[in-house]
Amino acid sequence: MSCEGDTAEELRHTGRRFTVQRLKVAAALRHCGGHRTAEEIHDLLAAQDPHASMPLSTVYRTLATLKEARLVAEVDNGGPAAYEWVAEQPHHHLICQRCEADLDLDPRLLADLAGRIEAETGFEAYLDHLAIQGRCAHCRDHGA
Amino acid sequence: MSCEGDTAEELRHTGRRFTVQRLKVAAALRHCGGHRTAEEIHDLLAAQDPHASMPLSTVYRTLATLKEARLVAEVDNGGPAAYEWVAEQPHHHLICQRCEADLDLDPRLLADLAGRIEAETGFEAYLDHLAIQGRCAHCRDHGA
DNA sequence: GTTCATGCAAAGCGTTTGCACGCAT
DNA sequence: ATGCGTGCAAACGCTTTGCATGAAC
């Protein structure tokens, strides 16, 4: 799949400019496909291409732009903010408050929720990347 | 209802000490009953009792303690962390990514979700204070 | 008496911002 | 040619931490 075409078009479509930096950040997120912090993306890009380094501030600004264009989503869990490419397939995260494990959740369990919320409140819920706090099976058994 | 007794007992029960500061923070959160940031709690306490002021660092440490004891929950949404008393009644938040409005959600829509998640994954989901990102009805109609 | 929590101040970290330059349009 | 995006560096806000004092056990 061509990241280039999609990203460029999506950006220009919303009146934003298409730059090398935006392409690189988008490609990095799209390729590695989990949550990544701004610093992780920065380091990843630096490792890929040591010659053309990008300052962290640009990564932050780029991520903000991509988020506004709804190409990436931001996930906040206490630590540094994480970003992920908005995938075609919705997926959710079960985050253990004790060991900080990040488990996957079958999206079918939430399939109809967005519709019900919208019907009741008019709120358009972005349920393609939900983070649910709790305690994983392992930590429930052992420890407090 | 007596905040004092419950809070004291719950703390001591988990091997923690009961102090005036912990009581005050717990009472403040319990009384005003929404999300409050550490700074809001600090200011609130200062306003209530100008003589006995508490440094912000103590508020943070106290909130961390109360969170560990599962008396309060932390909510992260990009800005400063917010804390709220773990209520008997579950309630959820619909947060508009554009205007940052915070709407309430009927908890019945999520009533059976925790059970289904636990049955499938063994993960104990804390679904009494879920934050769902999205776009409110007003921002969907007007603006981008 | 021992251990843990507090107050104070200072540092830490993640993130944002101002400004001059350069590139996409 | 115009205006938005970038790089650089500095600042910002939220949060944490070290250490000595004081309170809870």
PDB file of N, CA and C in Angstrom, chain A residues 67 76-78 94-97 103-106 109-110 113 116-118 120-127 130-137 140, chain B residues 67 76-78 94-97 103-106 109-110 113 116-118 120-127 130-137 140:
ATOM      1  N   LYS A  67      -3.106  14.471  13.877  1.00  0.00           N
ATOM      2  CA  LYS A  67      -4.243  14.180  14.740  1.00  0.00           C
ATOM      3  C   LYS A  67      -5.453  15.017  14.328  1.00  0.00           C
ATOM      4  N   ASP A  76      -3.696   8.837  26.008  1.00  0.00           N
ATOM      5  CA  ASP A  76      -3.063   9.334  27.229  1.00  0.00           C
ATOM      6  C   ASP A  76      -3.289   8.378  28.374  1.00  0.00           C
ATOM      7  N   ASN A  77      -2.215   7.922  28.960  1.00  0.00           N
ATOM      8  CA  ASN A  77      -2.325   7.009  30.101  1.00  0.00           C
ATOM      9  C   ASN A  77      -1.345   7.361  31.201  1.00  0.00           C
ATOM     10  N   GLY A  78      -1.377   8.590  31.643  1.00  0.00           N
ATOM     11  CA  GLY A  78      -0.495   8.944  32.744  1.00  0.00           C
ATOM     12  C   GLY A  78       0.904   9.296  32.290  1.00  0.00           C
ATOM     13  N   LEU A  94      -6.579  -2.893  26.998  1.00  0.00           N
ATOM     14  CA  LEU A  94      -6.858  -3.121  28.406  1.00  0.00           C
ATOM     15  C   LEU A  94      -5.565  -2.849  29.148  1.00  0.00           C
ATOM     16  N   ILE A  95      -5.567  -1.816  29.959  1.00  0.00           N
ATOM     17  CA  ILE A  95      -4.326  -1.404  30.593  1.00  0.00           C
ATOM     18  C   ILE A  95      -4.360  -1.710  32.080  1.00  0.00           C
ATOM     19  N   CYS A  96      -3.438  -2.538  32.516  1.00  0.00           N
ATOM     20  CA  CYS A  96      -3.377  -2.914  33.922  1.00  0.00           C
ATOM     21  C   CYS A  96      -2.764  -1.779  34.727  1.00  0.00           C
ATOM     22  N   GLN A  97      -3.487  -1.328  35.745  1.00  0.00           N
ATOM     23  CA  GLN A  97      -3.004  -0.204  36.546  1.00  0.00           C
ATOM     24  C   GLN A  97      -1.846  -0.608  37.425  1.00  0.00           C
ATOM     25  N   LEU A 103      -3.124  -5.143  27.120  1.00  0.00           N
ATOM     26  CA  LEU A 103      -3.709  -6.295  26.426  1.00  0.00           C
ATOM     27  C   LEU A 103      -4.676  -5.840  25.357  1.00  0.00           C
ATOM     28  N   ASP A 104      -4.910  -6.697  24.409  1.00  0.00           N
ATOM     29  CA  ASP A 104      -5.862  -6.398  23.351  1.00  0.00           C
ATOM     30  C   ASP A 104      -7.253  -6.866  23.746  1.00  0.00           C
ATOM     31  N   LEU A 105      -8.235  -6.179  23.198  1.00  0.00           N
ATOM     32  CA  LEU A 105      -9.624  -6.561  23.470  1.00  0.00           C
ATOM     33  C   LEU A 105     -10.335  -6.777  22.143  1.00  0.00           C
ATOM     34  N   ASP A 106     -11.104  -7.838  22.084  1.00  0.00           N
ATOM     35  CA  ASP A 106     -11.884  -8.125  20.886  1.00  0.00           C
ATOM     36  C   ASP A 106     -12.827  -6.954  20.600  1.00  0.00           C
ATOM     37  N   LEU A 109     -16.806  -6.782  21.101  1.00  0.00           N
ATOM     38  CA  LEU A 109     -17.491  -6.515  22.364  1.00  0.00           C
ATOM     39  C   LEU A 109     -18.004  -5.079  22.431  1.00  0.00           C
ATOM     40  N   LEU A 110     -17.432  -4.204  21.604  1.00  0.00           N
ATOM     41  CA  LEU A 110     -17.830  -2.808  21.632  1.00  0.00           C
ATOM     42  C   LEU A 110     -18.486  -2.378  20.329  1.00  0.00           C
ATOM     43  N   LEU A 113     -21.651  -0.280  20.523  1.00  0.00           N
ATOM     44  CA  LEU A 113     -21.702   0.758  21.557  1.00  0.00           C
ATOM     45  C   LEU A 113     -21.761   2.171  20.961  1.00  0.00           C
ATOM     46  N   ARG A 116     -25.172   3.132  19.891  1.00  0.00           N
ATOM     47  CA  ARG A 116     -26.114   3.382  20.989  1.00  0.00           C
ATOM     48  C   ARG A 116     -25.843   4.723  21.659  1.00  0.00           C
ATOM     49  N   ILE A 117     -24.546   5.056  21.777  1.00  0.00           N
ATOM     50  CA  ILE A 117     -24.205   6.337  22.387  1.00  0.00           C
ATOM     51  C   ILE A 117     -24.715   7.485  21.516  1.00  0.00           C
ATOM     52  N   GLU A 118     -24.489   7.348  20.219  1.00  0.00           N
ATOM     53  CA  GLU A 118     -24.902   8.422  19.330  1.00  0.00           C
ATOM     54  C   GLU A 118     -26.418   8.575  19.322  1.00  0.00           C
ATOM     55  N   GLU A 120     -28.408   7.970  21.712  1.00  0.00           N
ATOM     56  CA  GLU A 120     -28.915   8.513  22.967  1.00  0.00           C
ATOM     57  C   GLU A 120     -28.495   9.963  23.216  1.00  0.00           C
ATOM     58  N   THR A 121     -27.279  10.310  22.806  1.00  0.00           N
ATOM     59  CA  THR A 121     -26.748  11.613  23.208  1.00  0.00           C
ATOM     60  C   THR A 121     -26.365  12.510  22.042  1.00  0.00           C
ATOM     61  N   GLY A 122     -26.274  11.969  20.836  1.00  0.00           N
ATOM     62  CA  GLY A 122     -25.815  12.783  19.707  1.00  0.00           C
ATOM     63  C   GLY A 122     -24.314  12.913  19.647  1.00  0.00           C
ATOM     64  N   PHE A 123     -23.632  12.280  20.598  1.00  0.00           N
ATOM     65  CA  PHE A 123     -22.172  12.351  20.656  1.00  0.00           C
ATOM     66  C   PHE A 123     -21.586  11.281  19.739  1.00  0.00           C
ATOM     67  N   GLU A 124     -20.649  11.695  18.898  1.00  0.00           N
ATOM     68  CA  GLU A 124     -20.001  10.746  17.986  1.00  0.00           C
ATOM     69  C   GLU A 124     -18.758  10.189  18.678  1.00  0.00           C
ATOM     70  N   ALA A 125     -18.883   8.987  19.214  1.00  0.00           N
ATOM     71  CA  ALA A 125     -17.776   8.405  19.982  1.00  0.00           C
ATOM     72  C   ALA A 125     -16.741   7.800  19.056  1.00  0.00           C
ATOM     73  N   TYR A 126     -15.481   8.099  19.317  1.00  0.00           N
ATOM     74  CA  TYR A 126     -14.406   7.489  18.547  1.00  0.00           C
ATOM     75  C   TYR A 126     -14.002   6.200  19.250  1.00  0.00           C
ATOM     76  N   LEU A 127     -14.656   5.128  18.921  1.00  0.00           N
ATOM     77  CA  LEU A 127     -14.435   3.878  19.652  1.00  0.00           C
ATOM     78  C   LEU A 127     -13.525   2.928  18.905  1.00  0.00           C
ATOM     79  N   LEU A 130      -9.985   2.626  22.105  1.00  0.00           N
ATOM     80  CA  LEU A 130     -10.402   2.905  23.474  1.00  0.00           C
ATOM     81  C   LEU A 130      -9.401   2.300  24.453  1.00  0.00           C
ATOM     82  N   ALA A 131      -9.136   3.009  25.519  1.00  0.00           N
ATOM     83  CA  ALA A 131      -8.235   2.492  26.544  1.00  0.00           C
ATOM     84  C   ALA A 131      -9.017   2.272  27.835  1.00  0.00           C
ATOM     85  N   ILE A 132      -9.032   1.039  28.292  1.00  0.00           N
ATOM     86  CA  ILE A 132      -9.782   0.700  29.497  1.00  0.00           C
ATOM     87  C   ILE A 132      -8.827   0.336  30.622  1.00  0.00           C
ATOM     88  N   GLN A 133      -8.942   1.038  31.718  1.00  0.00           N
ATOM     89  CA  GLN A 133      -8.112   0.755  32.884  1.00  0.00           C
ATOM     90  C   GLN A 133      -8.648  -0.455  33.632  1.00  0.00           C
ATOM     91  N   GLY A 134      -7.802  -1.058  34.428  1.00  0.00           N
ATOM     92  CA  GLY A 134      -8.257  -2.178  35.226  1.00  0.00           C
ATOM     93  C   GLY A 134      -7.092  -2.971  35.780  1.00  0.00           C
ATOM     94  N   ARG A 135      -7.323  -4.264  35.945  1.00  0.00           N
ATOM     95  CA  ARG A 135      -6.275  -5.107  36.514  1.00  0.00           C
ATOM     96  C   ARG A 135      -6.258  -6.441  35.762  1.00  0.00           C
ATOM     97  N   CYS A 136      -5.075  -6.808  35.309  1.00  0.00           N
ATOM     98  CA  CYS A 136      -4.984  -8.015  34.496  1.00  0.00           C
ATOM     99  C   CYS A 136      -5.112  -9.260  35.381  1.00  0.00           C
ATOM    100  N   ALA A 137      -5.384 -10.390  34.741  1.00  0.00           N
ATOM    101  CA  ALA A 137      -5.632 -11.638  35.462  1.00  0.00           C
ATOM    102  C   ALA A 137      -4.474 -11.970  36.394  1.00  0.00           C
ATOM    103  N   ARG A 140      -4.396  -9.735  39.437  1.00  0.00           N
ATOM    104  CA  ARG A 140      -5.516  -9.986  40.331  1.00  0.00           C
ATOM    105  C   ARG A 140      -5.210 -11.155  41.243  1.00  0.00           C
TER     106      ARG A 140
ATOM    107  N   LYS B  67      -5.186   6.833  45.455  1.00  0.00           N
ATOM    108  CA  LYS B  67      -5.417   6.067  44.232  1.00  0.00           C
ATOM    109  C   LYS B  67      -4.978   4.615  44.428  1.00  0.00           C
ATOM    110  N   ASP B  76      -6.896  10.788  32.777  1.00  0.00           N
ATOM    111  CA  ASP B  76      -5.934  11.546  31.972  1.00  0.00           C
ATOM    112  C   ASP B  76      -6.526  11.895  30.626  1.00  0.00           C
ATOM    113  N   ASN B  77      -6.530  13.152  30.325  1.00  0.00           N
ATOM    114  CA  ASN B  77      -7.048  13.578  29.023  1.00  0.00           C
ATOM    115  C   ASN B  77      -6.178  14.667  28.408  1.00  0.00           C
ATOM    116  N   GLY B  78      -4.925  14.421  28.297  1.00  0.00           N
ATOM    117  CA  GLY B  78      -4.071  15.400  27.654  1.00  0.00           C
ATOM    118  C   GLY B  78      -3.628  16.516  28.573  1.00  0.00           C
ATOM    119  N   LEU B  94     -18.005  11.604  28.227  1.00  0.00           N
ATOM    120  CA  LEU B  94     -17.831  11.754  26.790  1.00  0.00           C
ATOM    121  C   LEU B  94     -17.073  13.053  26.576  1.00  0.00           C
ATOM    122  N   ILE B  95     -15.874  12.949  26.067  1.00  0.00           N
ATOM    123  CA  ILE B  95     -15.036  14.134  25.966  1.00  0.00           C
ATOM    124  C   ILE B  95     -14.861  14.546  24.513  1.00  0.00           C
ATOM    125  N   CYS B  96     -15.297  15.743  24.213  1.00  0.00           N
ATOM    126  CA  CYS B  96     -15.208  16.252  22.845  1.00  0.00           C
ATOM    127  C   CYS B  96     -13.778  16.688  22.562  1.00  0.00           C
ATOM    128  N   GLN B  97     -13.220  16.114  21.505  1.00  0.00           N
ATOM    129  CA  GLN B  97     -11.823  16.435  21.184  1.00  0.00           C
ATOM    130  C   GLN B  97     -11.689  17.843  20.641  1.00  0.00           C
ATOM    131  N   LEU B 103     -19.311  15.514  28.669  1.00  0.00           N
ATOM    132  CA  LEU B 103     -20.707  15.137  28.859  1.00  0.00           C
ATOM    133  C   LEU B 103     -20.816  13.854  29.645  1.00  0.00           C
ATOM    134  N   ASP B 104     -21.990  13.669  30.242  1.00  0.00           N
ATOM    135  CA  ASP B 104     -22.224  12.443  30.982  1.00  0.00           C
ATOM    136  C   ASP B 104     -22.828  11.372  30.080  1.00  0.00           C
ATOM    137  N   LEU B 105     -22.575  10.137  30.447  1.00  0.00           N
ATOM    138  CA  LEU B 105     -23.123   9.026  29.678  1.00  0.00           C
ATOM    139  C   LEU B 105     -23.897   8.110  30.615  1.00  0.00           C
ATOM    140  N   ASP B 106     -25.053   7.706  30.177  1.00  0.00           N
ATOM    141  CA  ASP B 106     -25.862   6.781  30.962  1.00  0.00           C
ATOM    142  C   ASP B 106     -25.078   5.490  31.198  1.00  0.00           C
ATOM    143  N   LEU B 109     -25.593   1.889  29.547  1.00  0.00           N
ATOM    144  CA  LEU B 109     -25.099   1.472  28.231  1.00  0.00           C
ATOM    145  C   LEU B 109     -23.865   0.595  28.342  1.00  0.00           C
ATOM    146  N   LEU B 110     -23.189   0.656  29.496  1.00  0.00           N
ATOM    147  CA  LEU B 110     -21.973  -0.123  29.667  1.00  0.00           C
ATOM    148  C   LEU B 110     -22.113  -1.171  30.757  1.00  0.00           C
ATOM    149  N   LEU B 113     -20.762  -4.663  30.121  1.00  0.00           N
ATOM    150  CA  LEU B 113     -19.497  -4.763  29.397  1.00  0.00           C
ATOM    151  C   LEU B 113     -18.385  -5.367  30.244  1.00  0.00           C
ATOM    152  N   ARG B 116     -18.544  -9.060  30.426  1.00  0.00           N
ATOM    153  CA  ARG B 116     -18.174  -9.736  29.184  1.00  0.00           C
ATOM    154  C   ARG B 116     -16.660  -9.712  28.977  1.00  0.00           C
ATOM    155  N   ILE B 117     -16.047  -8.592  29.328  1.00  0.00           N
ATOM    156  CA  ILE B 117     -14.594  -8.502  29.187  1.00  0.00           C
ATOM    157  C   ILE B 117     -13.912  -9.502  30.102  1.00  0.00           C
ATOM    158  N   GLU B 118     -14.396  -9.572  31.343  1.00  0.00           N
ATOM    159  CA  GLU B 118     -13.769 -10.482  32.295  1.00  0.00           C
ATOM    160  C   GLU B 118     -13.949 -11.930  31.864  1.00  0.00           C
ATOM    161  N   GLU B 120     -14.167 -13.064  28.901  1.00  0.00           N
ATOM    162  CA  GLU B 120     -13.377 -13.379  27.712  1.00  0.00           C
ATOM    163  C   GLU B 120     -11.874 -13.339  27.958  1.00  0.00           C
ATOM    164  N   THR B 121     -11.428 -12.405  28.802  1.00  0.00           N
ATOM    165  CA  THR B 121      -9.986 -12.180  28.910  1.00  0.00           C
ATOM    166  C   THR B 121      -9.435 -12.363  30.311  1.00  0.00           C
ATOM    167  N   GLY B 122     -10.300 -12.414  31.329  1.00  0.00           N
ATOM    168  CA  GLY B 122      -9.807 -12.490  32.696  1.00  0.00           C
ATOM    169  C   GLY B 122      -9.387 -11.150  33.252  1.00  0.00           C
ATOM    170  N   PHE B 123      -9.520 -10.106  32.432  1.00  0.00           N
ATOM    171  CA  PHE B 123      -9.123  -8.767  32.852  1.00  0.00           C
ATOM    172  C   PHE B 123     -10.268  -8.125  33.622  1.00  0.00           C
ATOM    173  N   GLU B 124      -9.953  -7.590  34.795  1.00  0.00           N
ATOM    174  CA  GLU B 124     -10.977  -6.930  35.604  1.00  0.00           C
ATOM    175  C   GLU B 124     -11.035  -5.457  35.218  1.00  0.00           C
ATOM    176  N   ALA B 125     -11.990  -5.090  34.399  1.00  0.00           N
ATOM    177  CA  ALA B 125     -12.067  -3.712  33.890  1.00  0.00           C
ATOM    178  C   ALA B 125     -12.703  -2.792  34.925  1.00  0.00           C
ATOM    179  N   TYR B 126     -12.070  -1.648  35.136  1.00  0.00           N
ATOM    180  CA  TYR B 126     -12.649  -0.646  36.031  1.00  0.00           C
ATOM    181  C   TYR B 126     -13.538   0.253  35.190  1.00  0.00           C
ATOM    182  N   LEU B 127     -14.779  -0.125  35.045  1.00  0.00           N
ATOM    183  CA  LEU B 127     -15.663   0.628  34.151  1.00  0.00           C
ATOM    184  C   LEU B 127     -16.575   1.568  34.913  1.00  0.00           C
ATOM    185  N   LEU B 130     -15.111   5.679  32.970  1.00  0.00           N
ATOM    186  CA  LEU B 130     -14.521   5.546  31.648  1.00  0.00           C
ATOM    187  C   LEU B 130     -14.585   6.881  30.914  1.00  0.00           C
ATOM    188  N   ALA B 131     -13.527   7.185  30.178  1.00  0.00           N
ATOM    189  CA  ALA B 131     -13.506   8.415  29.396  1.00  0.00           C
ATOM    190  C   ALA B 131     -13.465   8.064  27.909  1.00  0.00           C
ATOM    191  N   ILE B 132     -14.467   8.508  27.190  1.00  0.00           N
ATOM    192  CA  ILE B 132     -14.569   8.202  25.772  1.00  0.00           C
ATOM    193  C   ILE B 132     -14.360   9.463  24.943  1.00  0.00           C
ATOM    194  N   GLN B 133     -13.389   9.413  24.059  1.00  0.00           N
ATOM    195  CA  GLN B 133     -13.117  10.547  23.182  1.00  0.00           C
ATOM    196  C   GLN B 133     -14.118  10.569  22.030  1.00  0.00           C
ATOM    197  N   GLY B 134     -14.275  11.732  21.431  1.00  0.00           N
ATOM    198  CA  GLY B 134     -15.162  11.833  20.290  1.00  0.00           C
ATOM    199  C   GLY B 134     -15.477  13.278  19.948  1.00  0.00           C
ATOM    200  N   ARG B 135     -16.668  13.477  19.436  1.00  0.00           N
ATOM    201  CA  ARG B 135     -17.063  14.821  19.033  1.00  0.00           C
ATOM    202  C   ARG B 135     -18.516  15.046  19.417  1.00  0.00           C
ATOM    203  N   CYS B 136     -18.757  16.141  20.112  1.00  0.00           N
ATOM    204  CA  CYS B 136     -20.110  16.384  20.602  1.00  0.00           C
ATOM    205  C   CYS B 136     -21.012  16.843  19.461  1.00  0.00           C
ATOM    206  N   ALA B 137     -22.309  16.748  19.706  1.00  0.00           N
ATOM    207  CA  ALA B 137     -23.293  17.050  18.671  1.00  0.00           C
ATOM    208  C   ALA B 137     -23.079  18.453  18.095  1.00  0.00           C
ATOM    209  N   ARG B 140     -20.040  18.613  15.840  1.00  0.00           N
ATOM    210  CA  ARG B 140     -20.233  17.860  14.609  1.00  0.00           C
ATOM    211  C   ARG B 140     -20.990  18.695  13.590  1.00  0.00           C
TER     212      ARG B 140
END
